[in-house]
Amino acid sequence: DQQVKQNSPSLSVQEGRISILNCDYTNSMFDYFLWYKKYPAEGPTFLISISSIKDKNEDGRFTVFLNKSAKHLSLHIVPSQPGDSAVYFCAASRPSSNTGKLIFGQGTTLQVKP
Amino acid sequence: DAGVTQSPTHLIKTRGQQVTLRCSPKSGHDTVSWYQQALGQGPQFIFQYYEEEERQRGNFPDRFSGHQFPNYSSELNVNALLLGDSALYLCASSLFPGQGTTEAFFGQGTRLTVV
């Protein structure tokens, strides 16, 4: 039962352009969403999060959009840089229910070409 | 400020053996969660410890057990290792839900290979 899905295993973009990574979820009880970036041989690094009471959150080059009705979130990276090349995971949780358990998607490998 | 530290970084064990992995959480965090990441997959939640008690458990057999110490550090134990237990084991630290931001910070992981 895959509650969080990232349907694109990989994405390739040119340096300077926008990268858009997508994530879908099935459980409407999720109320907090996070994006993590992972380089090989390292643990996931927290990027940005969004609460279900918002539909957008920005942090520098990274913006996360949440569409609750569609149960869909996306991460926009503008402009993309070669150092952004990594595996990106979206994750969902229900902190309002005192559960810090994160449910992860399968990941999307982003390649930013110089 | 040290982040989340895990030891060892790599480990090779024989099928049927037992293994213990260790984690020290980020300073100021009181909750430790463990995840298993198989190749090509996202991390899967094993269990979470807070106040030295297991608070939540994912869909993992009883061969997987853990412990949290008074200084908030934690251990993950796996008994009767199977080849399928080969994976990257990640420790994540956070504040307990409801106590502040819920972002979890991960260690670099322990790569366990069972042969």
PDB file of N, CA and C in Angstrom, chain A residues 13-59:
ATOM      1  N   VAL A  13      17.191  18.156 -16.384  1.00  0.00           N
ATOM      2  CA  VAL A  13      16.936  19.539 -16.791  1.00  0.00           C
ATOM      3  C   VAL A  13      18.260  20.243 -17.057  1.00  0.00           C
ATOM      4  N   GLN A  14      18.180  21.336 -17.781  1.00  0.00           N
ATOM      5  CA  GLN A  14      19.363  22.120 -18.089  1.00  0.00           C
ATOM      6  C   GLN A  14      19.610  23.119 -16.952  1.00  0.00           C
ATOM      7  N   GLU A  15      20.869  23.375 -16.692  1.00  0.00           N
ATOM      8  CA  GLU A  15      21.229  24.359 -15.677  1.00  0.00           C
ATOM      9  C   GLU A  15      20.540  25.693 -15.966  1.00  0.00           C
ATOM     10  N   GLY A  16      20.001  26.306 -14.913  1.00  0.00           N
ATOM     11  CA  GLY A  16      19.339  27.593 -15.059  1.00  0.00           C
ATOM     12  C   GLY A  16      17.836  27.486 -15.290  1.00  0.00           C
ATOM     13  N   ARG A  17      17.375  26.302 -15.718  1.00  0.00           N
ATOM     14  CA  ARG A  17      15.950  26.135 -15.958  1.00  0.00           C
ATOM     15  C   ARG A  17      15.260  25.691 -14.671  1.00  0.00           C
ATOM     16  N   ILE A  18      13.946  25.556 -14.753  1.00  0.00           N
ATOM     17  CA  ILE A  18      13.162  25.131 -13.597  1.00  0.00           C
ATOM     18  C   ILE A  18      13.101  23.603 -13.532  1.00  0.00           C
ATOM     19  N   SER A  19      13.239  23.071 -12.330  1.00  0.00           N
ATOM     20  CA  SER A  19      13.004  21.644 -12.078  1.00  0.00           C
ATOM     21  C   SER A  19      11.699  21.531 -11.302  1.00  0.00           C
ATOM     22  N   ILE A  20      10.831  20.642 -11.747  1.00  0.00           N
ATOM     23  CA  ILE A  20       9.565  20.412 -11.057  1.00  0.00           C
ATOM     24  C   ILE A  20       9.461  18.935 -10.714  1.00  0.00           C
ATOM     25  N   LEU A  21       9.432  18.655  -9.422  1.00  0.00           N
ATOM     26  CA  LEU A  21       9.308  17.278  -8.955  1.00  0.00           C
ATOM     27  C   LEU A  21       7.926  17.102  -8.329  1.00  0.00           C
ATOM     28  N   ASN A  22       7.285  16.016  -8.665  1.00  0.00           N
ATOM     29  CA  ASN A  22       5.900  15.795  -8.251  1.00  0.00           C
ATOM     30  C   ASN A  22       5.743  14.649  -7.273  1.00  0.00           C
ATOM     31  N   CYS A  23       4.679  14.728  -6.498  1.00  0.00           N
ATOM     32  CA  CYS A  23       4.419  13.729  -5.471  1.00  0.00           C
ATOM     33  C   CYS A  23       2.906  13.653  -5.253  1.00  0.00           C
ATOM     34  N   ASP A  24       2.375  12.454  -5.174  1.00  0.00           N
ATOM     35  CA  ASP A  24       0.950  12.250  -4.896  1.00  0.00           C
ATOM     36  C   ASP A  24       0.786  11.421  -3.638  1.00  0.00           C
ATOM     37  N   TYR A  25      -0.293  11.664  -2.911  1.00  0.00           N
ATOM     38  CA  TYR A  25      -0.556  10.885  -1.715  1.00  0.00           C
ATOM     39  C   TYR A  25      -2.011  10.461  -1.697  1.00  0.00           C
ATOM     40  N   THR A  26      -2.283   9.416  -0.925  1.00  0.00           N
ATOM     41  CA  THR A  26      -3.636   8.872  -0.916  1.00  0.00           C
ATOM     42  C   THR A  26      -4.370   9.116   0.404  1.00  0.00           C
ATOM     43  N   ASN A  27      -3.638   9.323   1.483  1.00  0.00           N
ATOM     44  CA  ASN A  27      -4.261   9.449   2.797  1.00  0.00           C
ATOM     45  C   ASN A  27      -4.571  10.919   3.092  1.00  0.00           C
ATOM     46  N   SER A  28      -5.832  11.268   3.134  1.00  0.00           N
ATOM     47  CA  SER A  28      -6.229  12.661   3.365  1.00  0.00           C
ATOM     48  C   SER A  28      -5.956  13.113   4.799  1.00  0.00           C
ATOM     49  N   MET A  29      -5.569  12.193   5.680  1.00  0.00           N
ATOM     50  CA  MET A  29      -5.260  12.558   7.064  1.00  0.00           C
ATOM     51  C   MET A  29      -3.852  13.129   7.210  1.00  0.00           C
ATOM     52  N   PHE A  30      -3.009  12.980   6.207  1.00  0.00           N
ATOM     53  CA  PHE A  30      -1.680  13.588   6.276  1.00  0.00           C
ATOM     54  C   PHE A  30      -1.844  15.099   6.399  1.00  0.00           C
ATOM     55  N   ASP A  31      -1.092  15.729   7.310  1.00  0.00           N
ATOM     56  CA  ASP A  31      -1.217  17.165   7.452  1.00  0.00           C
ATOM     57  C   ASP A  31       0.120  17.894   7.453  1.00  0.00           C
ATOM     58  N   TYR A  32       1.184  17.170   7.128  1.00  0.00           N
ATOM     59  CA  TYR A  32       2.488  17.827   7.050  1.00  0.00           C
ATOM     60  C   TYR A  32       3.301  17.089   6.010  1.00  0.00           C
ATOM     61  N   PHE A  33       3.960  17.872   5.145  1.00  0.00           N
ATOM     62  CA  PHE A  33       4.683  17.277   4.023  1.00  0.00           C
ATOM     63  C   PHE A  33       6.087  17.864   3.969  1.00  0.00           C
ATOM     64  N   LEU A  34       7.034  17.021   3.597  1.00  0.00           N
ATOM     65  CA  LEU A  34       8.437  17.429   3.599  1.00  0.00           C
ATOM     66  C   LEU A  34       9.109  16.934   2.328  1.00  0.00           C
ATOM     67  N   TRP A  35      10.145  17.655   1.925  1.00  0.00           N
ATOM     68  CA  TRP A  35      11.013  17.213   0.843  1.00  0.00           C
ATOM     69  C   TRP A  35      12.434  17.053   1.392  1.00  0.00           C
ATOM     70  N   TYR A  36      13.053  15.952   0.980  1.00  0.00           N
ATOM     71  CA  TYR A  36      14.422  15.672   1.366  1.00  0.00           C
ATOM     72  C   TYR A  36      15.237  15.449   0.102  1.00  0.00           C
ATOM     73  N   LYS A  37      16.514  15.795   0.195  1.00  0.00           N
ATOM     74  CA  LYS A  37      17.464  15.562  -0.889  1.00  0.00           C
ATOM     75  C   LYS A  37      18.497  14.573  -0.383  1.00  0.00           C
ATOM     76  N   LYS A  38      18.900  13.648  -1.252  1.00  0.00           N
ATOM     77  CA  LYS A  38      19.867  12.642  -0.809  1.00  0.00           C
ATOM     78  C   LYS A  38      20.950  12.460  -1.855  1.00  0.00           C
ATOM     79  N   TYR A  39      22.206  12.659  -1.406  1.00  0.00           N
ATOM     80  CA  TYR A  39      23.354  12.340  -2.228  1.00  0.00           C
ATOM     81  C   TYR A  39      23.796  10.915  -1.906  1.00  0.00           C
ATOM     82  N   PRO A  40      24.487  10.254  -2.840  1.00  0.00           N
ATOM     83  CA  PRO A  40      25.008   8.912  -2.559  1.00  0.00           C
ATOM     84  C   PRO A  40      25.875   8.895  -1.313  1.00  0.00           C
ATOM     85  N   ALA A  41      25.752   7.856  -0.538  1.00  0.00           N
ATOM     86  CA  ALA A  41      26.572   7.634   0.663  1.00  0.00           C
ATOM     87  C   ALA A  41      26.307   8.674   1.755  1.00  0.00           C
ATOM     88  N   GLU A  42      25.202   9.403   1.656  1.00  0.00           N
ATOM     89  CA  GLU A  42      24.819  10.329   2.717  1.00  0.00           C
ATOM     90  C   GLU A  42      23.376  10.074   3.113  1.00  0.00           C
ATOM     91  N   GLY A  43      23.021  10.547   4.308  1.00  0.00           N
ATOM     92  CA  GLY A  43      21.626  10.464   4.701  1.00  0.00           C
ATOM     93  C   GLY A  43      20.808  11.553   4.047  1.00  0.00           C
ATOM     94  N   PRO A  44      19.482  11.428   4.034  1.00  0.00           N
ATOM     95  CA  PRO A  44      18.635  12.480   3.464  1.00  0.00           C
ATOM     96  C   PRO A  44      18.810  13.799   4.216  1.00  0.00           C
ATOM     97  N   THR A  45      18.807  14.877   3.464  1.00  0.00           N
ATOM     98  CA  THR A  45      18.926  16.229   4.027  1.00  0.00           C
ATOM     99  C   THR A  45      17.600  16.947   3.854  1.00  0.00           C
ATOM    100  N   PHE A  46      17.098  17.505   4.940  1.00  0.00           N
ATOM    101  CA  PHE A  46      15.831  18.221   4.888  1.00  0.00           C
ATOM    102  C   PHE A  46      15.961  19.460   4.005  1.00  0.00           C
ATOM    103  N   LEU A  47      14.965  19.653   3.124  1.00  0.00           N
ATOM    104  CA  LEU A  47      14.961  20.811   2.221  1.00  0.00           C
ATOM    105  C   LEU A  47      13.916  21.842   2.615  1.00  0.00           C
ATOM    106  N   ILE A  48      12.670  21.420   2.617  1.00  0.00           N
ATOM    107  CA  ILE A  48      11.567  22.347   2.811  1.00  0.00           C
ATOM    108  C   ILE A  48      10.337  21.553   3.210  1.00  0.00           C
ATOM    109  N   SER A  49       9.436  22.203   3.944  1.00  0.00           N
ATOM    110  CA  SER A  49       8.218  21.515   4.372  1.00  0.00           C
ATOM    111  C   SER A  49       7.021  22.428   4.176  1.00  0.00           C
ATOM    112  N   ILE A  50       5.836  21.839   4.305  1.00  0.00           N
ATOM    113  CA  ILE A  50       4.613  22.619   4.200  1.00  0.00           C
ATOM    114  C   ILE A  50       3.535  21.967   5.038  1.00  0.00           C
ATOM    115  N   SER A  51       2.799  22.798   5.753  1.00  0.00           N
ATOM    116  CA  SER A  51       1.664  22.330   6.524  1.00  0.00           C
ATOM    117  C   SER A  51       0.432  22.308   5.638  1.00  0.00           C
ATOM    118  N   SER A  52      -0.516  21.467   5.991  1.00  0.00           N
ATOM    119  CA  SER A  52      -1.714  21.349   5.165  1.00  0.00           C
ATOM    120  C   SER A  52      -2.597  22.592   5.221  1.00  0.00           C
ATOM    121  N   ILE A  53      -2.306  23.512   6.133  1.00  0.00           N
ATOM    122  CA  ILE A  53      -3.101  24.745   6.178  1.00  0.00           C
ATOM    123  C   ILE A  53      -2.599  25.765   5.165  1.00  0.00           C
ATOM    124  N   LYS A  54      -1.484  25.462   4.509  1.00  0.00           N
ATOM    125  CA  LYS A  54      -0.939  26.355   3.491  1.00  0.00           C
ATOM    126  C   LYS A  54      -1.001  25.679   2.130  1.00  0.00           C
ATOM    127  N   ASP A  55      -0.860  26.500   1.087  1.00  0.00           N
ATOM    128  CA  ASP A  55      -0.776  25.902  -0.241  1.00  0.00           C
ATOM    129  C   ASP A  55       0.559  26.199  -0.927  1.00  0.00           C
ATOM    130  N   LYS A  56       1.404  26.968  -0.245  1.00  0.00           N
ATOM    131  CA  LYS A  56       2.705  27.317  -0.833  1.00  0.00           C
ATOM    132  C   LYS A  56       3.676  27.679   0.277  1.00  0.00           C
ATOM    133  N   ASN A  57       4.929  27.263   0.083  1.00  0.00           N
ATOM    134  CA  ASN A  57       5.986  27.674   0.991  1.00  0.00           C
ATOM    135  C   ASN A  57       7.263  27.841   0.192  1.00  0.00           C
ATOM    136  N   GLU A  58       7.951  28.964   0.429  1.00  0.00           N
ATOM    137  CA  GLU A  58       9.164  29.266  -0.322  1.00  0.00           C
ATOM    138  C   GLU A  58      10.367  29.343   0.592  1.00  0.00           C
ATOM    139  N   ASP A  59      11.508  28.910   0.067  1.00  0.00           N
ATOM    140  CA  ASP A  59      12.769  29.068   0.779  1.00  0.00           C
ATOM    141  C   ASP A  59      13.859  29.180  -0.264  1.00  0.00           C
TER     142      ASP A  59
END
